Amino acid sequence: MATLRERITAPAHLELPVPIAGLTFQAANRDDLEAVHALAVAAAAVDDPHARPSTASLERTFSTEGLDIARDTLVGVDAEGHVQAYGIVIDVPSRVTAARVVLEGAVHPALRGRGIGRRVLAWLIGRARQRLAALDLDLPATIEVGAAQGTGPLRLAAHFEFEPVRHWVDMQAVLDERTGPAIPQLPDGYSVRATTSDDIEPLRIAKNDAFRDHWGSQPMVESDWRGFLTAATARLDLGRVVVDPAGRIVAFALVEVDPDGFAARGRSFGYVHWVGVVRAARGTGLAPIVLDAALQGMRAVGLSAAVLHVDAENPTGAGRIYERLGFVPGPVHVTASTTL
């Protein structure tokens, strides 16, 4: 196989989209974060009404290692200077088994159907191709988008020949309705405790090992991982780890809490962003142990529910574990991609 530089065709110079429907386009900057977040919230109210994007998540995106805000972002502004469309090209910085570029963006619901989304997505794809074509790596490469099943963003992606490749099930457990599930016993010498700031780097090592065989997963780089676990929504006190007799982290469940998102779901909740068991410890029942401990912690601080997303084709059968712990399947999100 040739390197990405050799086999990917990309525009030598990428012009900003020409104005359309009263919008002009320019690169975003950090001063646009608040306006972009407000637009993301307005779009989610239509496309994914039970969810509300967090400011912390958008700040993490803008801080992704290697992101060039001046070249990898785009906003469409109206005559009054209000942001009515945006796009972000996220070149996943770790490339061990594949090179991935993830596209994010939205058009305000009141301005849809005017060709704005097509113009933004075409620009994003051009920039993604530029990023990939700059790599002297002999790896598979994909450009990806994600959205709730059956929504306009996926139909737009299909117009550009993106095809669904993965489905993610939104699962929720109402904590005060859970019956006490049967939880395996901890192996001798193992213990469960809350996560602390001292665990950030050991957790990254454990996460990278646990998710090595999961679809689309690449090792997390240190700066992005630290940004995730030190964000305003991160709740290390609610996360749980299992440590072995030598004190090594062998299982983990990490939790985020964003009170601004409670209204969209109709209750307070903690989002379980990662649940994992290192490969050497699989088959010992640690996943339900560490997740149940996290659920108990969330209930103890008064949260009403726990939410997570699971890959419908997860190789470890995680969905069945979550159902036994009281999680109920809900809406489905889709990753669509094009392979280069």
mmCIF file of C-alpha atoms in Angstrom:
data_model
loop_
_atom_site.group_PDB
_atom_site.id
_atom_site.type_symbol
_atom_site.label_atom_id
_atom_site.label_comp_id
_atom_site.label_asym_id
_atom_site.label_seq_id
_atom_site.Cartn_x
_atom_site.Cartn_y
_atom_site.Cartn_z
ATOM 1 C CA MET A 1 0.000 0.000 0.000
ATOM 2 C CA ALA A 2 1.254 3.509 -0.803
ATOM 3 C CA THR A 3 1.544 6.181 1.858
ATOM 4 C CA LEU A 4 -1.332 8.571 2.439
ATOM 5 C CA ARG A 5 0.673 11.368 0.832
ATOM 6 C CA GLU A 6 1.061 9.243 -2.285
ATOM 7 C CA ARG A 7 -2.473 7.947 -2.636
ATOM 8 C CA ILE A 8 -4.775 10.758 -1.448
ATOM 9 C CA THR A 9 -5.710 13.616 -3.733
ATOM 10 C CA ALA A 10 -6.297 16.881 -1.887
ATOM 11 C CA PRO A 11 -6.835 20.479 -2.975
ATOM 12 C CA ALA A 12 -3.576 22.406 -3.098
ATOM 13 C CA HIS A 13 -5.404 25.501 -1.897
ATOM 14 C CA LEU A 14 -8.758 25.412 -0.153
ATOM 15 C CA GLU A 15 -10.904 28.487 -0.593
ATOM 16 C CA LEU A 16 -13.515 29.367 1.999
ATOM 17 C CA PRO A 17 -17.073 28.581 0.851
ATOM 18 C CA VAL A 18 -18.663 31.335 -1.180
ATOM 19 C CA PRO A 19 -21.450 33.236 0.615
ATOM 20 C CA ILE A 20 -24.874 31.641 0.606
ATOM 21 C CA ALA A 21 -28.275 32.424 2.175
ATOM 22 C CA GLY A 22 -26.942 35.621 3.732
ATOM 23 C CA LEU A 23 -23.960 33.914 5.381
ATOM 24 C CA THR A 24 -20.291 34.620 4.835
ATOM 25 C CA PHE A 25 -17.579 32.223 5.967
ATOM 26 C CA GLN A 26 -14.389 32.663 7.918
ATOM 27 C CA ALA A 27 -12.107 30.711 10.205
ATOM 28 C CA ALA A 28 -13.301 30.398 13.787
ATOM 29 C CA ASN A 29 -11.288 31.544 16.781
ATOM 30 C CA ARG A 30 -11.512 30.936 20.490
ATOM 31 C CA ASP A 31 -13.688 34.009 20.927
ATOM 32 C CA ASP A 32 -16.347 32.138 18.924
ATOM 33 C CA LEU A 33 -16.621 29.290 21.445
ATOM 34 C CA GLU A 34 -19.703 30.654 23.167
ATOM 35 C CA ALA A 35 -21.532 31.318 19.900
ATOM 36 C CA VAL A 36 -20.559 27.944 18.425
ATOM 37 C CA HIS A 37 -21.749 26.211 21.579
ATOM 38 C CA ALA A 38 -25.099 28.017 21.439
ATOM 39 C CA LEU A 39 -25.503 26.882 17.831
ATOM 40 C CA ALA A 40 -24.596 23.289 18.737
ATOM 41 C CA VAL A 41 -27.260 23.347 21.472
ATOM 42 C CA ALA A 42 -29.889 24.700 19.060
ATOM 43 C CA ALA A 43 -29.045 22.013 16.502
ATOM 44 C CA ALA A 44 -29.124 19.227 19.095
ATOM 45 C CA ALA A 45 -32.595 20.316 20.228
ATOM 46 C CA VAL A 46 -33.805 19.217 16.770
ATOM 47 C CA ASP A 47 -31.422 16.393 15.864
ATOM 48 C CA ASP A 48 -30.872 14.769 19.270
ATOM 49 C CA PRO A 49 -33.368 16.297 21.723
ATOM 50 C CA HIS A 50 -32.459 14.171 24.746
ATOM 51 C CA ALA A 51 -28.858 15.434 24.592
ATOM 52 C CA ARG A 52 -27.251 18.822 25.124
ATOM 53 C CA PRO A 53 -23.639 19.418 24.011
ATOM 54 C CA SER A 54 -21.470 20.655 26.856
ATOM 55 C CA THR A 55 -19.197 23.656 26.780
ATOM 56 C CA ALA A 56 -16.428 21.446 28.182
ATOM 57 C CA SER A 57 -16.721 19.042 25.250
ATOM 58 C CA LEU A 58 -16.407 21.861 22.740
ATOM 59 C CA GLU A 59 -13.454 23.329 24.620
ATOM 60 C CA ARG A 60 -11.758 19.918 24.472
ATOM 61 C CA THR A 61 -12.372 19.777 20.742
ATOM 62 C CA PHE A 62 -10.801 23.207 20.222
ATOM 63 C CA SER A 63 -7.836 22.051 22.313
ATOM 64 C CA THR A 64 -7.235 18.760 20.457
ATOM 65 C CA GLU A 65 -3.517 18.211 19.989
ATOM 66 C CA GLY A 66 -2.525 19.315 16.498
ATOM 67 C CA LEU A 67 -5.732 21.240 15.753
ATOM 68 C CA ASP A 68 -4.968 24.392 13.770
ATOM 69 C CA ILE A 69 -7.941 26.604 14.578
ATOM 70 C CA ALA A 70 -7.146 29.032 11.789
ATOM 71 C CA ARG A 71 -7.158 26.265 9.152
ATOM 72 C CA ASP A 72 -9.287 23.450 10.632
ATOM 73 C CA THR A 73 -12.399 25.409 11.630
ATOM 74 C CA LEU A 74 -15.082 27.358 9.846
ATOM 75 C CA VAL A 75 -17.999 29.559 10.882
ATOM 76 C CA GLY A 76 -20.790 31.022 8.782
ATOM 77 C CA VAL A 77 -21.948 34.406 10.090
ATOM 78 C CA ASP A 78 -24.975 36.470 9.123
ATOM 79 C CA ALA A 79 -25.126 40.208 8.443
ATOM 80 C CA GLU A 80 -25.368 40.912 12.180
ATOM 81 C CA GLY A 81 -22.287 38.811 12.903
ATOM 82 C CA HIS A 82 -24.185 35.910 14.501
ATOM 83 C CA VAL A 83 -22.741 32.413 13.992
ATOM 84 C CA GLN A 84 -25.340 30.383 12.082
ATOM 85 C CA ALA A 85 -23.148 27.489 10.884
ATOM 86 C CA TYR A 86 -19.862 25.939 11.908
ATOM 87 C CA GLY A 87 -17.523 23.092 11.091
ATOM 88 C CA ILE A 88 -14.454 21.556 12.705
ATOM 89 C CA VAL A 89 -11.923 19.111 11.221
ATOM 90 C CA ILE A 90 -10.445 16.910 13.951
ATOM 91 C CA ASP A 91 -7.379 15.003 12.818
ATOM 92 C CA VAL A 92 -7.128 12.292 15.489
ATOM 93 C CA PRO A 93 -3.536 12.791 16.697
ATOM 94 C CA SER A 94 -2.723 9.151 17.445
ATOM 95 C CA ARG A 95 -2.240 6.965 14.368
ATOM 96 C CA VAL A 96 -1.161 3.443 15.261
ATOM 97 C CA THR A 97 -3.424 1.233 13.149
ATOM 98 C CA ALA A 98 -5.318 3.887 11.165
ATOM 99 C CA ALA A 99 -5.492 7.585 10.368
ATOM 100 C CA ARG A 100 -8.887 9.090 11.227
ATOM 101 C CA VAL A 101 -10.340 12.525 10.689
ATOM 102 C CA VAL A 102 -13.620 13.307 12.437
ATOM 103 C CA LEU A 103 -15.853 16.101 11.148
ATOM 104 C CA GLU A 104 -18.140 18.082 13.435
ATOM 105 C CA GLY A 105 -20.528 20.860 12.526
ATOM 106 C CA ALA A 106 -24.070 22.163 12.352
ATOM 107 C CA VAL A 107 -26.352 24.635 10.627
ATOM 108 C CA HIS A 108 -28.962 26.499 12.649
ATOM 109 C CA PRO A 109 -32.308 24.707 12.215
ATOM 110 C CA ALA A 110 -33.991 27.923 11.032
ATOM 111 C CA LEU A 111 -31.596 28.125 8.051
ATOM 112 C CA ARG A 112 -31.612 24.524 6.884
ATOM 113 C CA GLY A 113 -32.676 23.498 3.406
ATOM 114 C CA ARG A 114 -30.806 26.360 1.726
ATOM 115 C CA GLY A 115 -27.619 24.544 0.723
ATOM 116 C CA ILE A 116 -25.519 25.811 3.634
ATOM 117 C CA GLY A 117 -24.811 22.342 5.037
ATOM 118 C CA ARG A 118 -23.620 21.013 1.681
ATOM 119 C CA ARG A 119 -21.246 23.919 1.290
ATOM 120 C CA VAL A 120 -19.844 23.509 4.796
ATOM 121 C CA LEU A 121 -19.440 19.733 4.513
ATOM 122 C CA ALA A 122 -17.721 20.005 1.121
ATOM 123 C CA TRP A 123 -15.180 22.388 2.687
ATOM 124 C CA LEU A 124 -14.669 20.108 5.679
ATOM 125 C CA ILE A 125 -14.004 17.128 3.433
ATOM 126 C CA GLY A 126 -11.498 19.138 1.408
ATOM 127 C CA ARG A 127 -9.641 20.150 4.562
ATOM 128 C CA ALA A 128 -9.747 16.582 5.897
ATOM 129 C CA ARG A 129 -8.180 15.339 2.685
ATOM 130 C CA GLN A 130 -5.460 17.963 3.051
ATOM 131 C CA ARG A 131 -4.679 16.783 6.571
ATOM 132 C CA LEU A 132 -4.497 13.134 5.528
ATOM 133 C CA ALA A 133 -2.512 13.816 2.351
ATOM 134 C CA ALA A 134 0.216 15.435 4.453
ATOM 135 C CA LEU A 135 1.023 12.131 6.198
ATOM 136 C CA ASP A 136 3.841 9.848 5.099
ATOM 137 C CA LEU A 137 2.132 6.838 6.667
ATOM 138 C CA ASP A 138 1.149 3.535 5.125
ATOM 139 C CA LEU A 139 -2.146 3.141 6.971
ATOM 140 C CA PRO A 140 -5.861 2.876 6.252
ATOM 141 C CA ALA A 141 -7.553 6.270 6.403
ATOM 142 C CA THR A 142 -11.130 7.366 7.020
ATOM 143 C CA ILE A 143 -13.129 10.569 7.272
ATOM 144 C CA GLU A 144 -16.036 10.218 9.715
ATOM 145 C CA VAL A 145 -19.186 11.993 10.820
ATOM 146 C CA GLY A 146 -21.593 11.059 13.598
ATOM 147 C CA ALA A 147 -25.236 11.882 14.300
ATOM 148 C CA ALA A 148 -28.454 10.475 15.696
ATOM 149 C CA GLN A 149 -30.029 7.812 13.505
ATOM 150 C CA GLY A 150 -32.463 9.069 10.873
ATOM 151 C CA THR A 151 -31.481 12.731 11.096
ATOM 152 C CA GLY A 152 -30.638 15.351 8.502
ATOM 153 C CA PRO A 153 -26.880 15.365 9.151
ATOM 154 C CA LEU A 154 -26.680 11.674 8.184
ATOM 155 C CA ARG A 155 -28.729 12.256 5.050
ATOM 156 C CA LEU A 156 -26.366 15.076 4.127
ATOM 157 C CA ALA A 157 -23.364 12.813 4.725
ATOM 158 C CA ALA A 158 -24.925 10.142 2.504
ATOM 159 C CA HIS A 159 -25.072 12.725 -0.306
ATOM 160 C CA PHE A 160 -21.273 12.820 -0.067
ATOM 161 C CA GLU A 161 -21.091 8.994 -0.140
ATOM 162 C CA PHE A 162 -20.489 8.479 3.573
ATOM 163 C CA GLU A 163 -21.800 5.074 4.611
ATOM 164 C CA PRO A 164 -22.921 3.913 8.080
ATOM 165 C CA VAL A 165 -20.191 1.798 9.661
ATOM 166 C CA ARG A 166 -21.064 1.703 13.358
ATOM 167 C CA HIS A 167 -24.103 2.069 15.605
ATOM 168 C CA TRP A 168 -23.947 3.297 19.200
ATOM 169 C CA VAL A 169 -26.812 2.628 21.591
ATOM 170 C CA ASP A 170 -27.728 5.268 24.167
ATOM 171 C CA MET A 171 -28.422 3.411 27.418
ATOM 172 C CA GLN A 172 -29.838 4.772 30.660
ATOM 173 C CA ALA A 173 -30.187 3.325 34.140
ATOM 174 C CA VAL A 174 -32.548 5.058 36.577
ATOM 175 C CA LEU A 175 -30.606 4.641 39.790
ATOM 176 C CA ASP A 176 -33.446 4.550 42.293
ATOM 177 C CA GLU A 177 -35.244 1.892 40.233
ATOM 178 C CA ARG A 178 -32.347 -0.550 40.097
ATOM 179 C CA THR A 179 -32.761 -3.833 41.880
ATOM 180 C CA GLY A 180 -29.602 -5.161 43.427
ATOM 181 C CA PRO A 181 -27.925 -7.011 40.549
ATOM 182 C CA ALA A 182 -25.728 -10.009 41.217
ATOM 183 C CA ILE A 183 -22.182 -8.646 41.147
ATOM 184 C CA PRO A 184 -19.152 -10.977 40.973
ATOM 185 C CA GLN A 185 -16.802 -11.143 43.916
ATOM 186 C CA LEU A 186 -13.538 -9.255 43.659
ATOM 187 C CA PRO A 187 -10.533 -11.563 43.233
ATOM 188 C CA ASP A 188 -8.398 -11.908 46.342
ATOM 189 C CA GLY A 189 -6.083 -8.965 46.830
ATOM 190 C CA TYR A 190 -8.011 -6.646 44.478
ATOM 191 C CA SER A 191 -9.827 -3.520 45.655
ATOM 192 C CA VAL A 192 -12.176 -0.808 44.358
ATOM 193 C CA ARG A 193 -11.675 2.867 45.067
ATOM 194 C CA ALA A 194 -12.525 6.316 43.710
ATOM 195 C CA THR A 195 -10.272 7.816 41.084
ATOM 196 C CA THR A 196 -7.911 10.660 41.967
ATOM 197 C CA SER A 197 -5.763 13.108 40.029
ATOM 198 C CA ASP A 198 -2.779 10.803 40.616
ATOM 199 C CA ASP A 199 -4.535 8.215 38.436
ATOM 200 C CA ILE A 200 -4.689 10.320 35.276
ATOM 201 C CA GLU A 201 -1.633 8.869 33.535
ATOM 202 C CA PRO A 202 -2.116 5.278 34.809
ATOM 203 C CA LEU A 203 -5.709 5.522 33.565
ATOM 204 C CA ARG A 204 -4.506 6.565 30.120
ATOM 205 C CA ILE A 205 -2.252 3.517 29.969
ATOM 206 C CA ALA A 206 -5.099 1.266 31.114
ATOM 207 C CA LYS A 207 -7.564 2.830 28.657
ATOM 208 C CA ASN A 208 -5.201 2.445 25.712
ATOM 209 C CA ASP A 209 -4.708 -1.219 26.539
ATOM 210 C CA ALA A 210 -8.372 -1.959 27.227
ATOM 211 C CA PHE A 211 -9.588 -0.398 23.974
ATOM 212 C CA ARG A 212 -6.876 -1.687 21.628
ATOM 213 C CA ASP A 213 -9.284 -4.077 19.910
ATOM 214 C CA HIS A 214 -12.312 -1.757 19.869
ATOM 215 C CA TRP A 215 -13.546 -0.347 16.590
ATOM 216 C CA GLY A 216 -12.038 2.998 15.632
ATOM 217 C CA SER A 217 -10.003 3.280 18.822
ATOM 218 C CA GLN A 218 -6.520 4.744 18.718
ATOM 219 C CA PRO A 219 -4.323 5.352 21.775
ATOM 220 C CA MET A 220 -5.107 8.613 23.565
ATOM 221 C CA VAL A 221 -2.232 11.086 23.649
ATOM 222 C CA GLU A 222 -1.282 12.513 27.025
ATOM 223 C CA SER A 223 -2.427 16.106 26.463
ATOM 224 C CA ASP A 224 -5.888 15.164 25.175
ATOM 225 C CA TRP A 225 -6.422 12.604 27.943
ATOM 226 C CA ARG A 226 -5.399 15.050 30.673
ATOM 227 C CA GLY A 227 -7.697 17.658 29.147
ATOM 228 C CA PHE A 228 -10.594 15.225 29.308
ATOM 229 C CA LEU A 229 -10.024 14.303 32.973
ATOM 230 C CA THR A 230 -9.443 17.874 34.133
ATOM 231 C CA ALA A 231 -12.386 19.444 32.277
ATOM 232 C CA ALA A 232 -15.097 21.234 34.232
ATOM 233 C CA THR A 233 -17.480 18.298 33.713
ATOM 234 C CA ALA A 234 -15.025 15.595 34.825
ATOM 235 C CA ARG A 235 -15.889 13.967 38.159
ATOM 236 C CA LEU A 236 -12.905 11.964 39.314
ATOM 237 C CA ASP A 237 -14.609 11.604 42.686
ATOM 238 C CA LEU A 238 -17.433 9.626 41.021
ATOM 239 C CA GLY A 239 -15.184 7.496 38.837
ATOM 240 C CA ARG A 240 -14.041 4.124 40.143
ATOM 241 C CA VAL A 241 -11.041 1.890 39.527
ATOM 242 C CA VAL A 242 -10.163 -1.678 40.420
ATOM 243 C CA VAL A 243 -6.539 -2.128 41.407
ATOM 244 C CA ASP A 244 -4.672 -5.424 41.565
ATOM 245 C CA PRO A 245 -2.474 -6.574 44.475
ATOM 246 C CA ALA A 246 0.457 -4.629 42.989
ATOM 247 C CA GLY A 247 -1.599 -1.430 42.888
ATOM 248 C CA ARG A 248 -2.018 -1.384 39.108
ATOM 249 C CA ILE A 249 -5.287 -0.165 37.614
ATOM 250 C CA VAL A 250 -6.934 -3.090 35.845
ATOM 251 C CA ALA A 251 -10.506 -1.783 35.417
ATOM 252 C CA PHE A 252 -12.109 1.651 35.392
ATOM 253 C CA ALA A 253 -15.352 3.577 34.975
ATOM 254 C CA LEU A 254 -14.997 7.310 34.380
ATOM 255 C CA VAL A 255 -17.822 9.782 34.928
ATOM 256 C CA GLU A 256 -18.781 13.230 33.659
ATOM 257 C CA VAL A 257 -21.555 15.415 35.049
ATOM 258 C CA ASP A 258 -22.950 18.422 33.194
ATOM 259 C CA PRO A 259 -25.911 19.983 35.066
ATOM 260 C CA ASP A 260 -26.746 22.051 31.964
ATOM 261 C CA GLY A 261 -27.722 18.806 30.250
ATOM 262 C CA PHE A 262 -30.210 17.630 32.887
ATOM 263 C CA ALA A 263 -33.265 19.364 31.409
ATOM 264 C CA ALA A 264 -32.867 17.748 27.975
ATOM 265 C CA ARG A 265 -32.962 14.274 29.516
ATOM 266 C CA GLY A 266 -35.570 15.172 32.114
ATOM 267 C CA ARG A 267 -33.493 14.147 35.122
ATOM 268 C CA SER A 268 -30.079 14.595 36.717
ATOM 269 C CA PHE A 269 -27.533 12.079 35.499
ATOM 270 C CA GLY A 270 -23.886 11.127 35.288
ATOM 271 C CA TYR A 271 -22.430 10.184 31.939
ATOM 272 C CA VAL A 272 -20.171 7.132 32.083
ATOM 273 C CA HIS A 273 -17.714 8.042 29.373
ATOM 274 C CA TRP A 274 -15.379 5.066 29.616
ATOM 275 C CA VAL A 275 -15.746 1.578 31.072
ATOM 276 C CA GLY A 276 -12.834 -0.740 30.481
ATOM 277 C CA VAL A 277 -10.833 -3.717 31.681
ATOM 278 C CA VAL A 278 -7.217 -4.234 30.656
ATOM 279 C CA ARG A 279 -6.827 -7.189 28.349
ATOM 280 C CA ALA A 280 -4.891 -9.350 30.824
ATOM 281 C CA ALA A 281 -7.751 -9.095 33.355
ATOM 282 C CA ARG A 282 -10.696 -9.821 31.058
ATOM 283 C CA GLY A 283 -12.991 -12.651 32.024
ATOM 284 C CA THR A 284 -12.643 -12.004 35.760
ATOM 285 C CA GLY A 285 -15.895 -10.081 36.199
ATOM 286 C CA LEU A 286 -14.276 -6.711 36.810
ATOM 287 C CA ALA A 287 -16.444 -4.689 34.390
ATOM 288 C CA PRO A 288 -19.714 -5.096 36.331
ATOM 289 C CA ILE A 289 -17.837 -4.629 39.611
ATOM 290 C CA VAL A 290 -16.288 -1.290 38.686
ATOM 291 C CA LEU A 291 -19.391 0.013 36.903
ATOM 292 C CA ASP A 292 -21.702 -0.951 39.774
ATOM 293 C CA ALA A 293 -19.369 0.867 42.173
ATOM 294 C CA ALA A 294 -19.591 3.989 40.004
ATOM 295 C CA LEU A 295 -23.393 3.740 39.875
ATOM 296 C CA GLN A 296 -23.571 3.492 43.643
ATOM 297 C CA GLY A 297 -21.382 6.569 43.936
ATOM 298 C CA MET A 298 -23.590 8.556 41.573
ATOM 299 C CA ARG A 299 -26.703 7.563 43.491
ATOM 300 C CA ALA A 300 -25.053 8.520 46.788
ATOM 301 C CA VAL A 301 -24.580 12.126 45.614
ATOM 302 C CA GLY A 302 -28.192 12.387 44.476
ATOM 303 C CA LEU A 303 -27.950 11.810 40.744
ATOM 304 C CA SER A 304 -31.097 10.241 39.332
ATOM 305 C CA ALA A 305 -29.633 8.249 36.437
ATOM 306 C CA ALA A 306 -26.534 7.032 34.666
ATOM 307 C CA VAL A 307 -26.086 7.247 30.903
ATOM 308 C CA LEU A 308 -23.595 5.657 28.541
ATOM 309 C CA HIS A 309 -23.178 4.769 24.886
ATOM 310 C CA VAL A 310 -22.185 1.293 23.799
ATOM 311 C CA ASP A 311 -20.989 0.028 20.474
ATOM 312 C CA ALA A 312 -23.739 -2.298 19.217
ATOM 313 C CA GLU A 313 -20.987 -4.644 17.993
ATOM 314 C CA ASN A 314 -18.731 -4.343 21.025
ATOM 315 C CA PRO A 315 -16.372 -7.351 21.014
ATOM 316 C CA THR A 316 -16.607 -7.844 24.788
ATOM 317 C CA GLY A 317 -20.401 -8.092 24.927
ATOM 318 C CA ALA A 318 -20.597 -4.928 27.020
ATOM 319 C CA GLY A 319 -24.239 -4.268 26.152
ATOM 320 C CA ARG A 320 -25.361 -7.428 27.930
ATOM 321 C CA ILE A 321 -23.376 -6.468 31.019
ATOM 322 C CA TYR A 322 -25.001 -3.033 31.083
ATOM 323 C CA GLU A 323 -28.495 -4.467 30.732
ATOM 324 C CA ARG A 324 -27.886 -6.767 33.711
ATOM 325 C CA LEU A 325 -26.915 -3.665 35.711
ATOM 326 C CA GLY A 326 -30.209 -1.966 34.896
ATOM 327 C CA PHE A 327 -29.405 -0.009 31.725
ATOM 328 C CA VAL A 328 -32.194 0.205 29.169
ATOM 329 C CA PRO A 329 -31.436 0.718 25.445
ATOM 330 C CA GLY A 330 -32.669 3.942 23.886
ATOM 331 C CA PRO A 331 -31.874 6.047 20.809
ATOM 332 C CA VAL A 332 -29.152 5.018 18.381
ATOM 333 C CA HIS A 333 -26.317 7.153 17.062
ATOM 334 C CA VAL A 334 -24.498 6.352 13.838
ATOM 335 C CA THR A 335 -20.956 6.801 12.659
ATOM 336 C CA ALA A 336 -20.755 7.161 8.891
ATOM 337 C CA SER A 337 -17.459 7.230 7.063
ATOM 338 C CA THR A 338 -15.697 7.287 3.754
ATOM 339 C CA THR A 339 -12.492 5.332 3.250
ATOM 340 C CA LEU A 340 -9.545 6.813 1.369
#
